[in-house]
C-alpha atoms as an extended CHARMM CRD file, in Angstrom:
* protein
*
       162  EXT
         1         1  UNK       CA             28.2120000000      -19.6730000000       12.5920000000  PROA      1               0.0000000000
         2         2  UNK       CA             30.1290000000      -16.2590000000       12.1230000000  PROA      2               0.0000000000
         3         3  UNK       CA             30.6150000000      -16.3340000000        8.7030000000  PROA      3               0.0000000000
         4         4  UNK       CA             26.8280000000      -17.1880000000        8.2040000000  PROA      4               0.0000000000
         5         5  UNK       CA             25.7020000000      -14.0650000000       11.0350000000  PROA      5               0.0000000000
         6         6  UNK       CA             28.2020000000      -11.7910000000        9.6540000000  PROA      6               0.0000000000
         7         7  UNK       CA             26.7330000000      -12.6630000000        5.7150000000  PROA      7               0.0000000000
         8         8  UNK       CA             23.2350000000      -11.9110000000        7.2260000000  PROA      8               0.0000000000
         9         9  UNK       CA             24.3180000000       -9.0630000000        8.4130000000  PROA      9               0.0000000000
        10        10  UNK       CA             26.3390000000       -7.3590000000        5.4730000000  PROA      10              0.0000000000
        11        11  UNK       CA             22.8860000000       -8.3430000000        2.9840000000  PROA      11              0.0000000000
        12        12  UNK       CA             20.6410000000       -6.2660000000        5.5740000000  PROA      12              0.0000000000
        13        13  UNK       CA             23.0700000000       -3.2890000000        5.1010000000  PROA      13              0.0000000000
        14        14  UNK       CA             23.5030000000       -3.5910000000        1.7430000000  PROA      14              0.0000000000
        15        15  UNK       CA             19.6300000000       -3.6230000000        1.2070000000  PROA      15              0.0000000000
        16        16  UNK       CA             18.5500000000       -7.1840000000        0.8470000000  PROA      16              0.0000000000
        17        17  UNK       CA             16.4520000000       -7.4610000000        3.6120000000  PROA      17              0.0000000000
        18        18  UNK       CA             12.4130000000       -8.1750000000        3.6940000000  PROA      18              0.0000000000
        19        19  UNK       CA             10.5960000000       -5.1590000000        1.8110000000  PROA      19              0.0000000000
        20        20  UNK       CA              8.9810000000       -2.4720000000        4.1510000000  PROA      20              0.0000000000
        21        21  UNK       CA              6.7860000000       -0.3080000000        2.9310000000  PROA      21              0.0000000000
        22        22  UNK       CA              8.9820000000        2.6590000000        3.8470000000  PROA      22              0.0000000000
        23        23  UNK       CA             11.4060000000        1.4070000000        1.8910000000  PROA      23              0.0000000000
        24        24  UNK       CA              8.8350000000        1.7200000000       -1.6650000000  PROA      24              0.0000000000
        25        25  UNK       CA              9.9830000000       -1.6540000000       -2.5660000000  PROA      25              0.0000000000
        26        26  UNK       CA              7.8980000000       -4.4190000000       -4.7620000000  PROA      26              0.0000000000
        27        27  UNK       CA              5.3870000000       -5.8920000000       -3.0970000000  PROA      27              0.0000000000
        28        28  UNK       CA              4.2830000000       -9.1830000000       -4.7760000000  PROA      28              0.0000000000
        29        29  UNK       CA              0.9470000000       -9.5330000000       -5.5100000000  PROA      29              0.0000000000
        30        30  UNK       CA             -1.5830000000      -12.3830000000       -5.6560000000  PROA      30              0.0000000000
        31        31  UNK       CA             -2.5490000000      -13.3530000000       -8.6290000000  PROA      31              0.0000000000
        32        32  UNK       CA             -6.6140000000      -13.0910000000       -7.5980000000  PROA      32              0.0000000000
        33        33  UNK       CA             -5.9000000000      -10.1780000000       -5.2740000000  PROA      33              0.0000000000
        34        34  UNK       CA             -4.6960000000       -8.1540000000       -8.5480000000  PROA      34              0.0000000000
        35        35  UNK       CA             -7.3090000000       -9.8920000000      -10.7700000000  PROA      35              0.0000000000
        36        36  UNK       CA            -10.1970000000       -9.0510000000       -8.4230000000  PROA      36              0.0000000000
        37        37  UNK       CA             -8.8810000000       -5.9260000000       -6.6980000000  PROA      37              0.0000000000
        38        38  UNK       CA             -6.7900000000       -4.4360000000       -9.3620000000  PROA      38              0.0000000000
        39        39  UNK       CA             -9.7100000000       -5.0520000000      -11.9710000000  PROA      39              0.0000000000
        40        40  UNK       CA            -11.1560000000       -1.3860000000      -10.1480000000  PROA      40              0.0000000000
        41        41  UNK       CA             -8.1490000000        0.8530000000       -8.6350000000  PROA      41              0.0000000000
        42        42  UNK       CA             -4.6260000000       -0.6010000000       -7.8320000000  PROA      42              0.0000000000
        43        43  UNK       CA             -4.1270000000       -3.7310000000       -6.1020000000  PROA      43              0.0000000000
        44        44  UNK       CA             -2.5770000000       -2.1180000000       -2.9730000000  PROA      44              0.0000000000
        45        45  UNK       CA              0.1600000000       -3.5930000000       -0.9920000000  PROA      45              0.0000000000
        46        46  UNK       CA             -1.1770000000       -5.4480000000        1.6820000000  PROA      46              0.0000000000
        47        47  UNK       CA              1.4870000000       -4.1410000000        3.9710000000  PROA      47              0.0000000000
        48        48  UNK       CA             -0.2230000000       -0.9210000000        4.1500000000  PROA      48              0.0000000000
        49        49  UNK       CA             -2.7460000000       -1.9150000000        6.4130000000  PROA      49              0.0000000000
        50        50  UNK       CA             -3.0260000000       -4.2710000000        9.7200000000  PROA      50              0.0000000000
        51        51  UNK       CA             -4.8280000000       -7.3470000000        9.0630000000  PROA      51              0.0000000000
        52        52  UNK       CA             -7.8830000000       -5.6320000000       11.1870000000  PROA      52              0.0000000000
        53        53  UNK       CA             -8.1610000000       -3.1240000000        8.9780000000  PROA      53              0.0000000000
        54        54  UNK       CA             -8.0570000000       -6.1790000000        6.1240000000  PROA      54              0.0000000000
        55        55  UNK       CA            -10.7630000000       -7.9010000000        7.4460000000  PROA      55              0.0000000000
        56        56  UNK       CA            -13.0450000000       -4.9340000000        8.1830000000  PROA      56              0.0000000000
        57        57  UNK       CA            -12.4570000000       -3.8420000000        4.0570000000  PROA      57              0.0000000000
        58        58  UNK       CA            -13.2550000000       -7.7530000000        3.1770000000  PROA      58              0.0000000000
        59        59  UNK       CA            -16.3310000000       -7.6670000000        5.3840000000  PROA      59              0.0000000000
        60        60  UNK       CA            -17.7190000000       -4.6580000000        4.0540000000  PROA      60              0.0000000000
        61        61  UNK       CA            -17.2930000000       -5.6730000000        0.5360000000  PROA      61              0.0000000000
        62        62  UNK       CA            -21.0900000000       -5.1400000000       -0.2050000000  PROA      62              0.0000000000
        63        63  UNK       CA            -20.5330000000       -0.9530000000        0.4070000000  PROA      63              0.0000000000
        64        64  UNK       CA            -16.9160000000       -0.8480000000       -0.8180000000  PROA      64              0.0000000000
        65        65  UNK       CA            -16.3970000000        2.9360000000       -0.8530000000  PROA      65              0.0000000000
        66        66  UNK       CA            -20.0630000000        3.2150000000       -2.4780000000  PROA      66              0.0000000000
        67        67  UNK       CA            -19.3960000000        0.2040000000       -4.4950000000  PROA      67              0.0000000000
        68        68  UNK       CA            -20.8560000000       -3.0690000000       -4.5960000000  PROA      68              0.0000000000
        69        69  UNK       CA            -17.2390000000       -5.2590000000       -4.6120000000  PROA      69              0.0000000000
        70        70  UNK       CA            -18.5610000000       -8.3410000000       -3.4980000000  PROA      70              0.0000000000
        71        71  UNK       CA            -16.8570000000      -11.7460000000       -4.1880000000  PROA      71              0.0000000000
        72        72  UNK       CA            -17.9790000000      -15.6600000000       -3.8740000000  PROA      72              0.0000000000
        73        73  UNK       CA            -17.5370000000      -17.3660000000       -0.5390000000  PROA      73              0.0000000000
        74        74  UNK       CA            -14.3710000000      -19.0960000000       -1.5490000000  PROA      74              0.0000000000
        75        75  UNK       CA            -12.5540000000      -15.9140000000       -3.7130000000  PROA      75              0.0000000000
        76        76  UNK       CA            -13.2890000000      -13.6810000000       -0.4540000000  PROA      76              0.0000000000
        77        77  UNK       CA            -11.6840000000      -16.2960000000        1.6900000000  PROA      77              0.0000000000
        78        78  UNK       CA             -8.3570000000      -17.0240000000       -0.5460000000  PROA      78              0.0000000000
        79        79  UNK       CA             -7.7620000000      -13.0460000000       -0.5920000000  PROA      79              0.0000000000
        80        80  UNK       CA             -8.9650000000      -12.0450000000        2.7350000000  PROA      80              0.0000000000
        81        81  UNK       CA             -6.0720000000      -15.3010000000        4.0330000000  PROA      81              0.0000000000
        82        82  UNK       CA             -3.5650000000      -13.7630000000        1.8780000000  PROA      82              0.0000000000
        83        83  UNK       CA             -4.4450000000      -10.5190000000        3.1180000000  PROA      83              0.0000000000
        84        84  UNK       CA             -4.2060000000      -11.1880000000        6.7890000000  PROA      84              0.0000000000
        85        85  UNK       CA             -1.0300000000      -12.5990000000        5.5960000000  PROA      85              0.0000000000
        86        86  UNK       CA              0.9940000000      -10.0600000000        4.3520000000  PROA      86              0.0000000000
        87        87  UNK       CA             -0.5680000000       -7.5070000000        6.2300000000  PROA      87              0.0000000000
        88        88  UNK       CA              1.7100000000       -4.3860000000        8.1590000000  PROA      88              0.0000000000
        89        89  UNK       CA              2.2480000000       -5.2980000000       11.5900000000  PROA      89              0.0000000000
        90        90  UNK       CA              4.0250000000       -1.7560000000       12.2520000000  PROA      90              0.0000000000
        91        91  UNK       CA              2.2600000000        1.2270000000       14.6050000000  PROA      91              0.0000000000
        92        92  UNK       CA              3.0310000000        3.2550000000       11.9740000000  PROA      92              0.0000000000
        93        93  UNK       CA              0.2200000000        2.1290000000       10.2110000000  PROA      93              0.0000000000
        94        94  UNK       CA             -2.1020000000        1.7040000000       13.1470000000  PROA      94              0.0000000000
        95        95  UNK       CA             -4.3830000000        4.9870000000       13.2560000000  PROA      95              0.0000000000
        96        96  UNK       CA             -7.8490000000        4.8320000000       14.3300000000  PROA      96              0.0000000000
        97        97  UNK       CA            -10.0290000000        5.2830000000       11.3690000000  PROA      97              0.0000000000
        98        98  UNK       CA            -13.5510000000        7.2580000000       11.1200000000  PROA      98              0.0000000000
        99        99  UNK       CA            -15.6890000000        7.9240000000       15.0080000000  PROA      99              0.0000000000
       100       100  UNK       CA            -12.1390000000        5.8430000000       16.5710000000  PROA      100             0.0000000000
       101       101  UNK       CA            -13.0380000000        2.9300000000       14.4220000000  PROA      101             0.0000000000
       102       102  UNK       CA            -10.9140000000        0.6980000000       12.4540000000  PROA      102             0.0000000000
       103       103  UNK       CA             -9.0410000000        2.4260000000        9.6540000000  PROA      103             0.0000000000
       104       104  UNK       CA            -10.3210000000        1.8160000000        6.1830000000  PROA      104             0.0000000000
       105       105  UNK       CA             -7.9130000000        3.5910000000        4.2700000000  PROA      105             0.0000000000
       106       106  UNK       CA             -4.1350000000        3.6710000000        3.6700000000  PROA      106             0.0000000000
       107       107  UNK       CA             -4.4410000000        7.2930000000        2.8770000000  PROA      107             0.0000000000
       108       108  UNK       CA             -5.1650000000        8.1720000000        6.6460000000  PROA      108             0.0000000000
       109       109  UNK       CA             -2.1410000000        5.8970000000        8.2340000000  PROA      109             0.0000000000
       110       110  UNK       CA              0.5160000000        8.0400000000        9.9360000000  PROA      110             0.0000000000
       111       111  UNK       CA              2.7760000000        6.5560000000        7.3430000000  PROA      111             0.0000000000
       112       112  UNK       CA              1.2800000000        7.9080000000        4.1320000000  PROA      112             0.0000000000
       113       113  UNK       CA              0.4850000000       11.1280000000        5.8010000000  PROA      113             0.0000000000
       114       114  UNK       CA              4.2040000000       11.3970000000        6.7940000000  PROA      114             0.0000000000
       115       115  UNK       CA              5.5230000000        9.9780000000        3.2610000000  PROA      115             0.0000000000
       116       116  UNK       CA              3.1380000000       12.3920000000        0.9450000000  PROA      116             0.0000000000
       117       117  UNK       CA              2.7710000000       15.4750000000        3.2830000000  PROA      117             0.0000000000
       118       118  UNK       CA              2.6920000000       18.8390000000        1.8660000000  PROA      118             0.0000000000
       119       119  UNK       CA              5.8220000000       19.5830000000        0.5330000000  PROA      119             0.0000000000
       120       120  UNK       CA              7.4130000000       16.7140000000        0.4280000000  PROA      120             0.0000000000
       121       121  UNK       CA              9.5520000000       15.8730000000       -2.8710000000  PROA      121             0.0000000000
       122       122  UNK       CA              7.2310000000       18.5120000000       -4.5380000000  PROA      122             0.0000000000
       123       123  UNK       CA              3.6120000000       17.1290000000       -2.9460000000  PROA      123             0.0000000000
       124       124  UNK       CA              0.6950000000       19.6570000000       -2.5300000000  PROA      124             0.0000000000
       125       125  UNK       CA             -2.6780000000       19.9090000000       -2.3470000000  PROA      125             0.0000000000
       126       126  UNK       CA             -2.6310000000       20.9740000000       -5.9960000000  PROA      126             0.0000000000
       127       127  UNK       CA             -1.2330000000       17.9950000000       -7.1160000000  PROA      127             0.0000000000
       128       128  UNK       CA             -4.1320000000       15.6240000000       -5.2130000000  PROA      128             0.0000000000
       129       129  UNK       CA             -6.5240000000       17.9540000000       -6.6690000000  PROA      129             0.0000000000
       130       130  UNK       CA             -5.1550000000       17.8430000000      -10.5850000000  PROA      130             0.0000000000
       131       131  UNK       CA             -6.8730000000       16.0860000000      -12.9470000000  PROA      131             0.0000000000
       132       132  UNK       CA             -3.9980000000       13.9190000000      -13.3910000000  PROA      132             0.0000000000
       133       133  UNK       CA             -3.8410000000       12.7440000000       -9.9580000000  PROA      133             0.0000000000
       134       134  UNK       CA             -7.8650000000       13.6810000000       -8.3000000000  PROA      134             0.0000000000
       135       135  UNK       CA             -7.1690000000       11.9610000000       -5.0830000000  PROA      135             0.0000000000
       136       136  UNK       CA             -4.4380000000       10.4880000000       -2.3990000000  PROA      136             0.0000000000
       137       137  UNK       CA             -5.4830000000        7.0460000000       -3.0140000000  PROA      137             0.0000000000
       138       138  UNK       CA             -4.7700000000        6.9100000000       -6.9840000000  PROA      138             0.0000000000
       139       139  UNK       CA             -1.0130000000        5.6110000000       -6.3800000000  PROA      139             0.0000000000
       140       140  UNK       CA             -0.6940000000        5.0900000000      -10.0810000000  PROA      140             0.0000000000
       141       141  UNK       CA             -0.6720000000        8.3780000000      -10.7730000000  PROA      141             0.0000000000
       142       142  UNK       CA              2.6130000000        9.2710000000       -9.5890000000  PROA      142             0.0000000000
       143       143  UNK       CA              3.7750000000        5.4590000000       -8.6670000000  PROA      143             0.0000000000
       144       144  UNK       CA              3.9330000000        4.6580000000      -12.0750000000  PROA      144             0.0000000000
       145       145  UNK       CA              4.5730000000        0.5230000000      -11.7590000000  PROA      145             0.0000000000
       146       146  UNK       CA              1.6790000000        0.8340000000       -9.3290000000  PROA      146             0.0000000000
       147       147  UNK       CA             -0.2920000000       -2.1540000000      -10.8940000000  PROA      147             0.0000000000
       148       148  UNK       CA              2.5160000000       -4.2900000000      -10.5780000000  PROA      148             0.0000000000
       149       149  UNK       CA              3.2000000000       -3.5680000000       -6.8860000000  PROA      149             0.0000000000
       150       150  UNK       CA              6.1780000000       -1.8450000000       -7.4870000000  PROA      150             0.0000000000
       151       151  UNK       CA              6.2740000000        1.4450000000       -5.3240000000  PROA      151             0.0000000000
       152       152  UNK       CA             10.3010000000        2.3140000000       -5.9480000000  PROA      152             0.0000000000
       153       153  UNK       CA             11.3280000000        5.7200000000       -5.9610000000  PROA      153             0.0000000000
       154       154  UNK       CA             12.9610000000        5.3980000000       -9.0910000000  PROA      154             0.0000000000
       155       155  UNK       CA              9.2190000000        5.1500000000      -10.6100000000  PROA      155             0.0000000000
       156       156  UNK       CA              7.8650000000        7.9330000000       -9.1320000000  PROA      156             0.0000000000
       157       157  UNK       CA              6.8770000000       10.7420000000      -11.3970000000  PROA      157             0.0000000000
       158       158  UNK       CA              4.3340000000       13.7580000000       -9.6230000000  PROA      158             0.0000000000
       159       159  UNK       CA              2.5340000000       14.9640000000      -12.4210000000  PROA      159             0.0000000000
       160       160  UNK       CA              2.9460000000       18.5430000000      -13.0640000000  PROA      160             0.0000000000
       161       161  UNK       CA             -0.2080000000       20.7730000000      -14.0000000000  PROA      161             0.0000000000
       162       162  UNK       CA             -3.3750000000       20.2120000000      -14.6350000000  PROA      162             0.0000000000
């Protein structure tokens, strides 16, 4: 029983532990998620969000952020399960969204705002405003395996300019 702690324990040092999203890991992605979701803006990690914030996007599907991203009765219920899922279950991600509601957006979570603040490894509001970039929620533009739902810092590349 050691042996098998003590092996536990040297893999979560070393870095094999479950993916956080502080940690910019891969974040697998279903396959109908990506297809539906990622058909518009990236497929974002589910992790970013608490399952209530999940299930107030997937009920407002009909006025997605001025878009109509509604999906059939059984699509909506495979991806709002998977979403629930692998949804964040951390208070860094718990931040009351617009009027104290839920929070709609990753880009308002005390976790983005403390991993992309000004100044941070070269952020600022020029960059969000460049036409490279145009807004916090385009992760692709500096995450550059984005699509795939990997957020490493090894793929990170702030584009410089406009």
């Amino acid at each position: 029983m050691k042996t098998n702690l003590a092996l536990v324990a040297a893999a979560l040092l070393v870095g094999f532990g479950p993916a956080r999203a502080d940690d910019h890991e891969r974040f697998p992605l279903s396959p109908a998620y990506q297809e539906e979701c990622g058909s518009c803006h990236v497929a974002y990690p589910p992790r970013l969000l608490p399952a209530q914030s999940w299930q107030a996007v997937m009920a407002g599907l009909d006025k997605h952020f001025g878009s109509d991203a509604s999906l059939d009765a059984v699509k909506a219920k495979e991806i709002g399960g998977y979403l629930a899922a692998n949804a964040g279950r951390s208070e860094r991600l718990a931040a009351p969204g617009a009027n104290g509601g839920v929070n709609l957006k990753i880009t308002d979570t005390p976790w983005f705002k403390r991993k992309h603040r000004d100044g941070h490894d070269g952020l600022s509001a020029a960059v969000w405003k460049s036409a490279a970039v145009k807004s916090p929620a385009n992760c692709a533009a500096c995450h550059r395996q984005a699509a795939a739902g990997d957020y490493s810092e090894g793929n990170i590349r702030i584009p410089r300019g406009n």
